[in-house]
XYZ file of C-alpha atoms in Angstrom:
338
model
C -8.154 23.745 2.693
C -9.359 20.266 3.564
C -6.490 17.952 4.499
C -6.767 14.216 4.010
C -4.409 11.302 3.461
C -6.553 8.920 1.436
C -5.852 5.333 2.386
C -6.609 4.124 -1.143
C -6.797 0.354 -0.899
C -6.746 -1.486 -4.203
C -6.995 -5.260 -4.431
C -3.876 -6.575 -6.140
C -3.251 -10.332 -6.025
C -4.738 -13.546 -7.467
C -3.993 -17.193 -8.239
C -4.454 -20.450 -10.055
C -7.800 -21.903 -11.097
C -9.426 -24.948 -12.686
C -9.577 -25.800 -16.394
C -12.577 -25.490 -18.783
C -15.001 -24.635 -15.969
C -15.817 -21.908 -13.510
C -12.404 -21.054 -12.049
C -11.636 -21.665 -8.411
C -8.715 -19.395 -7.554
C -6.398 -20.232 -4.703
C -3.650 -18.061 -3.271
C -0.452 -17.988 -5.370
C 3.098 -18.917 -4.512
C 5.185 -15.828 -5.197
C 8.857 -15.948 -6.183
C 11.053 -14.990 -3.261
C 11.867 -11.484 -4.515
C 8.306 -10.674 -5.662
C 6.940 -9.076 -8.833
C 6.847 -5.752 -10.644
C 4.323 -4.537 -13.206
C 3.180 -1.446 -15.101
C -0.176 0.197 -14.365
C -2.155 1.826 -17.193
C -5.330 3.938 -17.097
C -8.007 4.632 -19.701
C -11.445 6.182 -20.131
C -14.165 4.619 -17.979
C -16.268 1.768 -19.364
C -19.267 0.432 -17.456
C -18.992 -3.278 -16.557
C -21.515 -5.794 -17.869
C -24.276 -7.038 -15.524
C -23.514 -10.063 -13.333
C -24.491 -13.490 -14.664
C -24.067 -17.132 -13.693
C -23.479 -17.975 -17.352
C -19.989 -17.449 -18.836
C -19.307 -14.037 -20.377
C -16.806 -12.787 -22.954
C -15.041 -9.540 -22.017
C -13.087 -7.981 -24.887
C -11.067 -4.858 -24.024
C -8.724 -5.099 -27.024
C -9.923 -1.707 -28.330
C -9.290 0.107 -25.014
C -6.563 2.739 -25.178
C -4.699 4.082 -22.175
C -1.544 5.551 -20.748
C 1.067 3.930 -18.525
C 1.117 6.165 -15.451
C 3.041 4.194 -12.861
C 4.889 1.036 -11.918
C 3.889 -1.295 -9.140
C 6.207 -3.500 -7.101
C 5.164 -6.414 -4.921
C 8.081 -7.402 -2.701
C 8.692 -9.042 0.692
C 7.662 -6.739 3.526
C 11.088 -6.922 5.147
C 12.601 -4.918 2.277
C 10.666 -1.809 3.380
C 12.035 0.536 6.066
C 8.459 0.826 7.401
C 8.162 -2.918 8.112
C 8.645 -2.600 11.929
C 5.405 -0.623 12.099
C 3.382 -3.499 10.584
C 3.868 -6.574 12.722
C 3.192 -9.800 10.837
C 3.314 -8.258 7.351
C 4.474 -10.685 4.657
C 4.360 -8.560 1.512
C 4.359 -4.896 0.592
C 3.007 -3.302 -2.590
C 4.630 -0.062 -3.742
C 2.917 2.249 -6.230
C 4.786 5.552 -6.385
C 4.737 7.023 -2.881
C 1.839 4.775 -1.776
C 2.807 1.651 0.181
C 0.447 -1.076 1.462
C 1.329 -3.934 3.808
C -0.541 -7.246 3.848
C -0.426 -10.827 5.005
C -2.307 -14.078 4.446
C -4.084 -14.828 7.725
C -6.167 -18.020 7.927
C -6.389 -18.075 4.147
C -7.561 -14.444 3.955
C -5.864 -11.623 2.052
C -5.524 -9.108 4.909
C -4.376 -5.477 4.634
C -2.458 -4.424 7.759
C -2.064 -0.750 6.898
C -0.433 1.806 4.648
C 2.512 4.180 4.450
C 3.710 7.054 2.277
C 7.253 7.142 0.937
C 7.244 10.917 0.454
C 6.356 12.058 3.965
C 7.143 8.956 6.025
C 3.592 8.687 7.395
C 2.599 5.198 8.525
C -1.010 4.156 9.242
C -1.149 0.695 10.853
C -4.690 -0.630 11.162
C -5.803 -1.512 14.671
C -8.556 -3.491 12.929
C -7.020 -4.978 9.732
C -9.044 -5.289 6.534
C -9.822 -8.694 5.039
C -10.218 -7.892 1.337
C -10.797 -11.416 0.060
C -10.868 -15.051 1.078
C -9.563 -18.114 -0.732
C -10.440 -20.130 -2.664
C -12.284 -17.516 -4.749
C -15.338 -19.003 -6.454
C -18.455 -17.716 -8.216
C -21.052 -16.595 -5.686
C -18.614 -15.945 -2.835
C -19.380 -12.845 -0.742
C -17.357 -11.106 1.961
C -17.662 -8.115 4.278
C -15.289 -6.659 6.853
C -14.504 -3.512 8.829
C -11.169 -1.733 9.301
C -9.891 1.181 11.371
C -6.888 3.228 12.472
C -6.467 5.615 15.391
C -3.217 7.464 16.095
C -1.361 10.774 16.272
C 0.032 12.261 13.049
C 2.365 15.249 13.308
C 1.095 15.849 16.828
C -2.599 15.840 15.871
C -5.251 13.091 16.235
C -6.019 11.009 13.148
C -8.699 8.343 12.781
C -10.072 6.136 10.036
C -13.153 3.910 10.192
C -14.433 1.924 7.247
C -16.041 -1.171 5.816
C -15.740 -3.169 2.618
C -17.948 -5.673 0.812
C -17.292 -7.873 -2.198
C -18.928 -10.565 -4.292
C -17.704 -12.837 -7.089
C -20.486 -12.048 -9.549
C -19.385 -13.337 -12.987
C -16.931 -15.530 -14.866
C -15.788 -16.034 -18.430
C -12.953 -15.110 -20.818
C -11.000 -11.854 -20.901
C -9.155 -10.163 -23.786
C -6.703 -7.524 -22.574
C -5.956 -4.195 -24.306
C -2.762 -5.722 -25.749
C -4.806 -8.587 -27.259
C -3.743 -11.261 -24.767
C -6.601 -13.687 -24.090
C -7.272 -15.353 -20.742
C -9.950 -18.034 -21.173
C -10.805 -18.448 -17.471
C -11.315 -15.464 -15.194
C -13.438 -14.572 -12.190
C -14.898 -11.099 -11.681
C -15.202 -9.392 -8.292
C -17.538 -6.495 -7.473
C -15.810 -4.605 -4.618
C -17.057 -1.588 -2.615
C -15.132 0.211 0.106
C -16.118 3.162 2.302
C -14.227 4.930 5.050
C -14.384 8.186 7.001
C -11.025 9.843 7.591
C -10.753 12.541 10.296
C -7.716 14.739 10.884
C -7.265 18.083 12.651
C -10.997 18.785 12.734
C -11.593 17.899 9.066
C -13.366 14.786 7.791
C -13.285 13.188 4.343
C -15.649 10.392 3.296
C -14.163 8.036 0.685
C -16.363 5.763 -1.451
C -14.571 3.440 -3.874
C -16.249 1.010 -6.276
C -14.135 -1.446 -8.277
C -15.038 -4.286 -10.611
C -11.957 -6.503 -11.053
C -11.045 -9.482 -13.222
C -8.791 -12.235 -11.860
C -6.989 -14.825 -13.996
C -5.046 -17.975 -13.053
C -1.311 -17.782 -12.470
C -1.154 -13.987 -12.215
C -0.003 -12.072 -9.121
C -2.144 -9.016 -9.969
C -5.740 -8.346 -11.052
C -5.846 -8.141 -14.815
C -8.305 -5.333 -15.455
C -10.606 -3.143 -13.360
C -13.349 -0.497 -13.582
C -13.064 2.220 -10.900
C -15.328 4.930 -9.478
C -14.127 7.135 -6.595
C -16.022 9.866 -4.749
C -14.712 11.893 -1.784
C -16.987 14.284 0.127
C -16.869 16.319 3.303
C -19.429 15.949 6.095
C -21.697 18.479 4.400
C -21.769 16.305 1.297
C -19.648 18.714 -0.762
C -17.561 16.947 -3.395
C -13.818 17.094 -2.736
C -12.623 14.634 -5.355
C -14.203 12.367 -7.985
C -12.968 10.270 -10.873
C -13.825 7.244 -12.977
C -11.488 5.157 -15.103
C -10.444 1.702 -16.169
C -7.025 0.379 -15.254
C -4.947 -2.683 -15.955
C -1.676 -4.285 -14.910
C 0.647 -5.576 -17.586
C 4.179 -6.835 -18.243
C 4.649 -8.473 -14.832
C 8.156 -9.738 -14.216
C 9.815 -11.434 -11.298
C 11.739 -8.932 -9.191
C 15.451 -9.344 -8.684
C 16.871 -9.190 -5.179
C 18.694 -5.901 -4.747
C 20.548 -3.815 -2.220
C 18.482 -1.360 -0.248
C 18.123 2.012 -1.932
C 19.300 5.216 -0.307
C 15.694 6.015 0.572
C 15.268 2.720 2.390
C 18.072 3.845 4.694
C 16.338 7.097 5.632
C 15.075 7.495 9.185
C 11.321 7.334 9.728
C 8.847 8.611 10.675
C 9.919 12.165 9.884
C 8.592 14.271 11.557
C 8.412 12.141 14.703
C 6.393 13.012 17.821
C 8.263 13.013 21.136
C 7.910 9.569 22.687
C 7.523 7.715 19.379
C 10.237 5.367 18.145
C 12.520 6.641 15.378
C 13.857 3.931 13.036
C 17.195 4.275 11.228
C 18.898 1.540 9.162
C 22.703 1.546 9.393
C 25.375 -0.539 7.602
C 27.961 -2.698 9.323
C 30.970 -0.797 10.661
C 29.126 2.510 10.820
C 29.691 4.926 13.682
C 26.820 7.324 14.287
C 25.771 10.400 16.234
C 22.471 12.107 16.938
C 23.155 15.825 17.363
C 21.240 19.023 18.037
C 21.728 22.004 15.729
C 23.912 23.582 18.450
C 26.333 20.650 18.120
C 25.331 18.828 21.326
C 25.666 15.030 20.977
C 22.384 13.496 22.116
C 23.316 9.845 21.455
C 26.169 8.012 19.718
C 27.343 4.483 19.003
C 28.605 1.976 16.443
C 27.030 -0.994 14.672
C 29.002 -4.181 14.003
C 26.459 -5.713 11.616
C 23.647 -4.252 9.471
C 21.016 -3.015 11.884
C 17.694 -1.156 11.973
C 18.069 0.890 15.135
C 15.136 2.095 17.219
C 15.583 5.369 19.102
C 13.406 6.368 22.054
C 12.662 10.062 21.456
C 10.807 10.687 24.741
C 13.738 12.660 26.204
C 14.632 14.545 23.004
C 13.798 18.241 22.779
C 11.346 19.454 20.154
C 12.989 20.879 17.049
C 15.520 19.646 14.507
C 18.113 16.933 15.144
C 20.851 15.667 12.849
C 21.551 11.976 12.242
C 25.194 11.693 11.291
C 26.783 8.439 9.980
C 30.565 8.349 10.367
C 33.584 6.209 9.581
C 35.847 4.976 12.384
C 38.085 7.977 11.611
C 35.200 10.388 12.153
C 34.616 11.264 8.510
C 31.110 11.613 7.086
C 29.723 8.308 5.789
C 26.629 8.741 3.659
C 23.812 11.243 4.047
C 23.373 13.483 7.090
C 19.649 13.532 7.833
C 17.527 16.248 9.410
C 14.656 14.923 11.515
C 11.886 17.079 12.972
C 10.967 16.267 16.586
C 7.433 17.447 17.288
C 6.263 18.266 20.791
C 3.915 15.688 22.279
């Protein structure tokens, strides 16, 4: 069966604009702890043609289902942050995680991760998805790529993206909320993803509506097609989607998952990251009981372990109290041969 990871990059953030005219959207100032929102999907509707004259988009009769929640929080709250140098924010949608930063006024995606399997894909060539201020007629194109080992096998991704701000007007959301000034972006993204001898070609088209003073795009039309190198269809869907009920996030303690070691599995020679609380003693052990490394942390710390001398197979990460009792979850990490 074809194996692919699907770095599914969705534009997600917007800002304030002018009044009673074509909006000019600048980058927003987010609250320190970020935002959360619900994401709903409905049956596909074709977007209207582009126009320099104002349009009226009324989606008040669109029905859909809430399928997921999205969080937009500071990048440092993610256990994967060390893999994405310079990341400012992270968006979390289920197991899918995307890291980004504002570089020279550009919304720039630095890479992606997966909460379920611990895979991280930092881009060696980051993707600029949009520039600010956003204004009618703006166009943008950029390339992006990744090249690394995943689970001991070579993985590569090469792609490009183009966008244009092609329309403006007023937007009525499915819940009846009206936004009198929005910009619309026509976005297309393609990338080829190769792993273990298989290749998947991803083509994503999105038409998105941006309103002032919102951290997320309001509404979007989506078309996705994935094929192999022979042109055989692997995956296809169309839909409309919208973000709603955004609220400011509250600062919180790290969850148990955020304290899990990653990546897991890890290839010999890669760094293994493990977040530990203050006062925690710890041991890295083989299944035979041999202590590979041990120590203690005096303040909260994200430790980095050099695995180049560790044998392939399973190791146990054991947090302990000063008295040697178990403290939290014992983790099993797979060490894959280089």
